[in-house]
Every structure is written in C-alpha cells, then in structure tokens.
PDB file of C-alpha atoms in Angstrom:
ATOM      1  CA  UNK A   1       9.971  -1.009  -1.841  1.00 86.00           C
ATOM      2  CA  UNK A   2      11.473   0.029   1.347  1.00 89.00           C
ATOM      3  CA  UNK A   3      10.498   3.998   2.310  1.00 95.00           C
ATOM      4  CA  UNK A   4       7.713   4.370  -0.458  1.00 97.00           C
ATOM      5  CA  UNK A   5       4.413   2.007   0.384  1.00 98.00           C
ATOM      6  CA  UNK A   6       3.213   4.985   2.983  1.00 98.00           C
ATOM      7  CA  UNK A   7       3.286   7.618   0.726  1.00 98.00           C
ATOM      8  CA  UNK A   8       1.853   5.565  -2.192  1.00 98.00           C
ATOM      9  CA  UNK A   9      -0.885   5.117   0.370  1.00 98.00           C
ATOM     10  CA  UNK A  10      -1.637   8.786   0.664  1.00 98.00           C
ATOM     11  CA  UNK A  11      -1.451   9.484  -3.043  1.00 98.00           C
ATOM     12  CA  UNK A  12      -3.935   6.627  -4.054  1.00 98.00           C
ATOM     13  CA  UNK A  13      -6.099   8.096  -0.964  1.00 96.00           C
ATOM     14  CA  UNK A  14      -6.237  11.288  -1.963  1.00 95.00           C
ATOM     15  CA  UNK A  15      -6.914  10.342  -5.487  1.00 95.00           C
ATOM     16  CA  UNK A  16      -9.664   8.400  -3.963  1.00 94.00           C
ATOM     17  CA  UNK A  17     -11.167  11.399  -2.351  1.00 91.00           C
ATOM     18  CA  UNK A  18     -11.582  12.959  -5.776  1.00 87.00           C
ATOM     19  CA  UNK A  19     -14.003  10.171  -6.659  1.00 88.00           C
ATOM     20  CA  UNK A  20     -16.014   9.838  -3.496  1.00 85.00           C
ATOM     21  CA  UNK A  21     -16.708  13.268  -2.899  1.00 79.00           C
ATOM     22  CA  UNK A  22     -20.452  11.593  -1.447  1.00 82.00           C
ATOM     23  CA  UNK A  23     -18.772   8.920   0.986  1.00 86.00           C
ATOM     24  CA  UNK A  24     -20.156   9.108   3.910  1.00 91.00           C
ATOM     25  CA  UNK A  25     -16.845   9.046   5.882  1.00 90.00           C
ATOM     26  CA  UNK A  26     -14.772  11.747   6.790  1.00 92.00           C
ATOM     27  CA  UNK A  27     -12.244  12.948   4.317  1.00 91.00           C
ATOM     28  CA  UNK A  28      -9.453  12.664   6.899  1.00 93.00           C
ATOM     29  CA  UNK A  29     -10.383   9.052   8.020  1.00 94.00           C
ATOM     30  CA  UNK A  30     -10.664   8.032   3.887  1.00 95.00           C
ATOM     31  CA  UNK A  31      -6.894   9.104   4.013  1.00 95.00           C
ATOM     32  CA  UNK A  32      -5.930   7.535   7.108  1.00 97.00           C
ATOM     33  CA  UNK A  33      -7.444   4.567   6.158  1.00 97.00           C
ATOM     34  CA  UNK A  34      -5.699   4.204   2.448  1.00 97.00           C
ATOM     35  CA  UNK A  35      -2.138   5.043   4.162  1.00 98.00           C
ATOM     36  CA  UNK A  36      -2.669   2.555   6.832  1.00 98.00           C
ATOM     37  CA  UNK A  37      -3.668  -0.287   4.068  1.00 98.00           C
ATOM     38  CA  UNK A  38      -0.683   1.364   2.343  1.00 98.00           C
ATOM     39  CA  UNK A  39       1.698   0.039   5.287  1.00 98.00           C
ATOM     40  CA  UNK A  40      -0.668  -2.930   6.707  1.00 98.00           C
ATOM     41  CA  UNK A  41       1.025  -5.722   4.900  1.00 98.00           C
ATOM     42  CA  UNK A  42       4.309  -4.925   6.622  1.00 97.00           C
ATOM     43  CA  UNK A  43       3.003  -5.137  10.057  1.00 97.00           C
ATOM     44  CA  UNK A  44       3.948  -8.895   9.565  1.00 96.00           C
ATOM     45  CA  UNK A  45       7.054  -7.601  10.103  1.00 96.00           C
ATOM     46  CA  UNK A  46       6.737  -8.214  13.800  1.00 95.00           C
ATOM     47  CA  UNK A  47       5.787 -11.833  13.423  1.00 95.00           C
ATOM     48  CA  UNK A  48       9.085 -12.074  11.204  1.00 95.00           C
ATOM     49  CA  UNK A  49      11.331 -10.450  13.732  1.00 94.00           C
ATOM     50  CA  UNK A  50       9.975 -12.026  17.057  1.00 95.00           C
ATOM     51  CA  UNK A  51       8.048 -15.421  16.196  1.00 95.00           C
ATOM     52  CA  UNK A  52       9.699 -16.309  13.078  1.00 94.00           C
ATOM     53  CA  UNK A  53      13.115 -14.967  13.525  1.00 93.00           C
ATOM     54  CA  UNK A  54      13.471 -14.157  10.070  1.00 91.00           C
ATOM     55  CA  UNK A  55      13.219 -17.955   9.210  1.00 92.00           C
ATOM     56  CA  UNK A  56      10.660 -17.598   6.215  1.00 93.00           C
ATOM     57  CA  UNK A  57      10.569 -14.619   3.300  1.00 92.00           C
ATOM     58  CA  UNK A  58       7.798 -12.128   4.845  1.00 95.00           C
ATOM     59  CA  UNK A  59       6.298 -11.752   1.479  1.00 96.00           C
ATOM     60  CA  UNK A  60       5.142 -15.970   2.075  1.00 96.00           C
ATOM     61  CA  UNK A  61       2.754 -14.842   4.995  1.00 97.00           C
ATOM     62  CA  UNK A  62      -0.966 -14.239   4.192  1.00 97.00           C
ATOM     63  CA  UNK A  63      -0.472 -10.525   4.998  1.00 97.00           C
ATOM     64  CA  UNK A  64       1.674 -10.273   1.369  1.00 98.00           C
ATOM     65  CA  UNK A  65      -1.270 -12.545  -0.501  1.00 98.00           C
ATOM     66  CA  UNK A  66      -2.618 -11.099  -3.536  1.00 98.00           C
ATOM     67  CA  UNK A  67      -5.949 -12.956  -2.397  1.00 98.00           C
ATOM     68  CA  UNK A  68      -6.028 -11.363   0.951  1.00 98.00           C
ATOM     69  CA  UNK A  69      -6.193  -8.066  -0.354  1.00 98.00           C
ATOM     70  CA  UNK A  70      -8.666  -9.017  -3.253  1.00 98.00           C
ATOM     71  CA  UNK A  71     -10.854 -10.611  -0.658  1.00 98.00           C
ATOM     72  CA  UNK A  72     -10.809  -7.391   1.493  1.00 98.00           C
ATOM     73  CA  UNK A  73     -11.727  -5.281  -1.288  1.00 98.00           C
ATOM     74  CA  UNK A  74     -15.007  -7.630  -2.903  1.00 98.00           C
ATOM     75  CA  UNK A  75     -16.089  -7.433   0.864  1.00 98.00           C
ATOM     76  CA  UNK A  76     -15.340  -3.542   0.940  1.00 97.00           C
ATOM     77  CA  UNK A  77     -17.003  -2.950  -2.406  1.00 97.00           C
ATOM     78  CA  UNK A  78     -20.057  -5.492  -1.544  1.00 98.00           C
ATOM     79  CA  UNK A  79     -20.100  -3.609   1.821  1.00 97.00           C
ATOM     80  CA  UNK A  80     -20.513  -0.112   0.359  1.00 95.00           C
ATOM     81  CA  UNK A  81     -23.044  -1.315  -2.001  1.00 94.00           C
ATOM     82  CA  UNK A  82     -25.601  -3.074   0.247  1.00 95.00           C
ATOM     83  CA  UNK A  83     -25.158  -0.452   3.029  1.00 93.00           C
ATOM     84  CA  UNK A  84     -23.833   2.836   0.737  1.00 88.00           C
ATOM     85  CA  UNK A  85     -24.891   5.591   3.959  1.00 91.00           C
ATOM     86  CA  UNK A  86     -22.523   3.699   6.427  1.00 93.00           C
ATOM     87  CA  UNK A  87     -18.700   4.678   6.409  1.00 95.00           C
ATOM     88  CA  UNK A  88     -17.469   1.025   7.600  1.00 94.00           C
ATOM     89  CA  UNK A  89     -17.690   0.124   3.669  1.00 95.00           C
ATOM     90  CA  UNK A  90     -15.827   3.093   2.566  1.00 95.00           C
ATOM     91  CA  UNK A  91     -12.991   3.259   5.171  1.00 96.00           C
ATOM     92  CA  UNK A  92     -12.520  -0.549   4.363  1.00 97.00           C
ATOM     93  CA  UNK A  93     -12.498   0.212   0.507  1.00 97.00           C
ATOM     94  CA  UNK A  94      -9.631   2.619   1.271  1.00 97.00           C
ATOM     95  CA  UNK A  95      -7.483   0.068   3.322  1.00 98.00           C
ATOM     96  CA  UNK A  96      -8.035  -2.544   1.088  1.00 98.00           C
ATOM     97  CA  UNK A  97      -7.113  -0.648  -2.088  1.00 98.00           C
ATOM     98  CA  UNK A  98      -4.064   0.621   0.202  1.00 98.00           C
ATOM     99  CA  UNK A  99      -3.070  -3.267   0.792  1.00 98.00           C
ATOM    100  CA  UNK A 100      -3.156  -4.394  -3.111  1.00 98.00           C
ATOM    101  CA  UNK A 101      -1.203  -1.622  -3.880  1.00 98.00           C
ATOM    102  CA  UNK A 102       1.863  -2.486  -1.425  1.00 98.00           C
ATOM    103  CA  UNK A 103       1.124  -5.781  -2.715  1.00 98.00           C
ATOM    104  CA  UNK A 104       2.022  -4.427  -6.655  1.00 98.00           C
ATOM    105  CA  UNK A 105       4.671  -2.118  -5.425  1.00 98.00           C
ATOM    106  CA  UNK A 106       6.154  -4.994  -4.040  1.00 97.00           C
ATOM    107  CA  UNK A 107       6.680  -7.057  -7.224  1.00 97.00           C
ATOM    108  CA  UNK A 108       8.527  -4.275  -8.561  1.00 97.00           C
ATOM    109  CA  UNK A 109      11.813  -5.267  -6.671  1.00 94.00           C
ATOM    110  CA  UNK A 110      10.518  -8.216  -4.075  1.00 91.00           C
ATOM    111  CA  UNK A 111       9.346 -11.342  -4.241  1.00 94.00           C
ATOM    112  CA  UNK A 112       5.159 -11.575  -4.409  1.00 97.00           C
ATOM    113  CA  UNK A 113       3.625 -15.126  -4.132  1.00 98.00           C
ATOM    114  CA  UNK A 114       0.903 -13.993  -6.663  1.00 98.00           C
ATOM    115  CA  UNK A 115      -0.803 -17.218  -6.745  1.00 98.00           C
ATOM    116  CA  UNK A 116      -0.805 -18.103  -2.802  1.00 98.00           C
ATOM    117  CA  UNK A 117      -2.092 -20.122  -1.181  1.00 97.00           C
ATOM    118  CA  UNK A 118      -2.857 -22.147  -4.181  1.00 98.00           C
ATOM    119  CA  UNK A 119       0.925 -22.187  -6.026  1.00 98.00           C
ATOM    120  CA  UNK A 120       4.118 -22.066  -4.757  1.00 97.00           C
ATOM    121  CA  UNK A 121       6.018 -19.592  -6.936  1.00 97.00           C
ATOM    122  CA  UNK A 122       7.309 -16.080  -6.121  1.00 96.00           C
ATOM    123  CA  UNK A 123       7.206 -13.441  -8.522  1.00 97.00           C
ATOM    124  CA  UNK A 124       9.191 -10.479  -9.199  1.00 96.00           C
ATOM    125  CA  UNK A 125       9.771  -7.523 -12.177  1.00 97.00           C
ATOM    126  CA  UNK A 126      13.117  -6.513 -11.176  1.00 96.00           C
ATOM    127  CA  UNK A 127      16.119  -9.037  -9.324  1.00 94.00           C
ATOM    128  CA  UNK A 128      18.445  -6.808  -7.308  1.00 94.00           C
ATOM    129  CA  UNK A 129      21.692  -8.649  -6.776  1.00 93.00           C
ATOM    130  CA  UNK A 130      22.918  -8.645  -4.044  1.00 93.00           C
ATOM    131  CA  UNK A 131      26.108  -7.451  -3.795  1.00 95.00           C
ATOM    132  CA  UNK A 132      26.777  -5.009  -0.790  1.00 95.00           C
ATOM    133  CA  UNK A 133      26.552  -5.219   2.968  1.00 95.00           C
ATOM    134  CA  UNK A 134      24.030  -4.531   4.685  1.00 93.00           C
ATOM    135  CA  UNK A 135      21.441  -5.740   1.882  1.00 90.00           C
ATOM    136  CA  UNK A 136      18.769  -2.521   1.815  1.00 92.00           C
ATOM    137  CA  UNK A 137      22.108  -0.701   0.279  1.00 95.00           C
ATOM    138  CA  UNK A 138      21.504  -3.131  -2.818  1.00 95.00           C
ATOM    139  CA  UNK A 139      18.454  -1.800  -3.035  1.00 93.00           C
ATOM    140  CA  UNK A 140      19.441   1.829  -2.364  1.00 94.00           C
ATOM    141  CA  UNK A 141      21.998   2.269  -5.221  1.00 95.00           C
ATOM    142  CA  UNK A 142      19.411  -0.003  -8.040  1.00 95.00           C
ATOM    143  CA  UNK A 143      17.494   2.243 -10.106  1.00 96.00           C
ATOM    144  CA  UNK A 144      14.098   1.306  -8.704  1.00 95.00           C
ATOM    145  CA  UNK A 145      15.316   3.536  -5.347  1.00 97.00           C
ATOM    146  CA  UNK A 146      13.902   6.432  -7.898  1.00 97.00           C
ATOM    147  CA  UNK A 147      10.703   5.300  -8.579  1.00 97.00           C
ATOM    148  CA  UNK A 148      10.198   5.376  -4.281  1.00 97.00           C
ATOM    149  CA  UNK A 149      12.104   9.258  -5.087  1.00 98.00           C
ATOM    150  CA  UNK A 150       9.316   9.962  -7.399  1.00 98.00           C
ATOM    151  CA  UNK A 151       6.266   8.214  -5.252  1.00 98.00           C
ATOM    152  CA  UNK A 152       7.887  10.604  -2.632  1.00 98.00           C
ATOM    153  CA  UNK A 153       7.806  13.194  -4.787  1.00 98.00           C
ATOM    154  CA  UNK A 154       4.019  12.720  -5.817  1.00 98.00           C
ATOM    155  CA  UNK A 155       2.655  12.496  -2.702  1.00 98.00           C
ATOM    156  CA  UNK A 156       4.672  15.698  -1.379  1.00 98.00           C
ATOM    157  CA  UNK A 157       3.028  17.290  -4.669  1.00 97.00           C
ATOM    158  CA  UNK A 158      -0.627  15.765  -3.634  1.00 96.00           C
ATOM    159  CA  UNK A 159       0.260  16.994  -0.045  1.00 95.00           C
ATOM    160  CA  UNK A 160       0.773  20.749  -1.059  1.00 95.00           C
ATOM    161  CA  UNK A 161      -2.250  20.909  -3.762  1.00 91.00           C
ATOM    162  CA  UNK A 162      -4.773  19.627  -1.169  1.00 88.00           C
ATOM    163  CA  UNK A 163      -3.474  21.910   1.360  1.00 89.00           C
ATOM    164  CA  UNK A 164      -4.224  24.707  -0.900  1.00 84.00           C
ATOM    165  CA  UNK A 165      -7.480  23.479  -1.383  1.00 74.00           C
ATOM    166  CA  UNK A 166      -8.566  22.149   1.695  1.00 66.00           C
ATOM    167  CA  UNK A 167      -8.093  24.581   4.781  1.00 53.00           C
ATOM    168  CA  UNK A 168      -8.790  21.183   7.392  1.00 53.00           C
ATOM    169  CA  UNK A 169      -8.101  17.880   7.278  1.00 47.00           C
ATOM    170  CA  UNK A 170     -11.266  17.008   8.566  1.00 50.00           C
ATOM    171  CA  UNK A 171     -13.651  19.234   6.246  1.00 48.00           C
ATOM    172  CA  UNK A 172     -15.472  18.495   3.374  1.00 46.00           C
ATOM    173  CA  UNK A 173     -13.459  17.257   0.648  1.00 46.00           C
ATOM    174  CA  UNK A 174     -13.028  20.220  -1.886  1.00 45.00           C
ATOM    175  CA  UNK A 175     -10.691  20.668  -5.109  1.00 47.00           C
ATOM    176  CA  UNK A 176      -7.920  17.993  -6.638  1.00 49.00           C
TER     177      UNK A 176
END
C-alpha cells in the first residue's frame, strides 16, 4: 500500500462507531484514533530515512510486527473490559485495530514478517517486479493500485453517508 492505509483507517473507524454506539469516548476521537493506528506503523519511516538510512526493509522494525499490534489490541480489549466507563480502553481499541489492519494491507503487495520476532521470513500475497524507475511507479501501474482506488473510494462513500447523518463530528454517534 502506498496512499490507502489512512483511509482504510477511517473506514474501519467508522464501521467501528456503528458497534460502539455506548463507548464512552467521543465519536470524533474513536475516528481519529482508528486513522492514526491506520498510519502509525509508517511513522518508522523516520527512523528509516534519518537513523537507518534506508539500510534495513521498514517492514523488519517492530512497528510492522504482527505481534505488536496483537499485543496492543489484548491490552485494548482487556483495558475496556476491566475499566468499560473510561475512554483510554476504547481510543486504544481503535488504534490498535487501525495498526493490524496496515499490518494486513501490507501483505497484499509488501513484505510482512508475520512471525517476528520469533522467525525470520517475510511474507507477501502479491510480488511486484520491479521494473520501472523510480520504484512506487511499479507499484502504480500493478493491479493492486485499484484496490487503494477502491479503499479510496469506500471511505469517500463512508465520508458522505456519515455526513448526512451526523451534523458534527463531535456529536453523538447517529445512523451508518
């Protein structure tokens, strides 16, 4: 994935709103926190670019483990359980369910180290070849570029349905 793991993160948030029309967050912070868990695992970028210097696949640091993110969630969902009134559990639920899925998105085209820290093999549904200069046009002109059209496309659709239901951001969460 390169444009689509932010707008995956909305439409699995605002899916999530559907189901936790009780959480004791606010509906705008649920959102924010599923598109920022949507994104999180590429804030290793940095590390890549400036400490690394693009010496090591990004997808080998802990940010792109499977575990991480599976981790984050049992706390999240242990969290929301033992304390269900406070929103730390909830927003956390969102983030973490907004991690894994970058995490799956990413196997679609990229290398995943599903099995990290434990075994050191990558895994991946799709290879693009390589082929054309600079390498995100490889990716660009392969057919997976239309499944990020179409998580685009989904999350433009979620965008417009909840604004027709939901006059502010920050209100109670009401209709799909």
């Amino acid at each position: 994935m390169l444009t689509a793991h932010l707008p995956s993160g909305y439409v699995l948030s605002s899916y999530l709103l559907d189901r936790l029309r009780r959480a004791p967050a606010k509906a705008s912070w649920l959102l924010a926190a599923g598109v920022l868990g949507g994104i999180a695992p590429d804030f290793d970028m940095l590390y890549f670019h400036f400490v690394d210097m693009g010496m090591k696949h990004h997808h080998r640091y802990p940010s792109h483990w499977p575990l991480l993110w599976l981790c984050l969630l049992a706390v999240a969902l242990l969290w929301t359980r033992w304390r269900r009134r406070a929103p730390g559990g909830w927003l956390l639920l969102a983030f973490s369910l907004g991690g894994m899925l970058h995490v799956l998105l990413d196997t679609l085209a990229g290398d995943i180290w599903w099995l990290a820290p434990f075994v050191d093999q990558r895994y991946s549904l799709v290879t693009v070849t390589a082929r054309y200069k600079p390498w995100w046009l490889n990716f660009v002109i392969h057919w997976v570029f239309l499944v990020e059209l179409a998580i685009w496309g989904w999350a433009l659709w979620r965008w417009r349905i909840r604004q027709r239901w939901m006059p502010s951001a920050s209100g109670p969460i009401a209709g799909p």
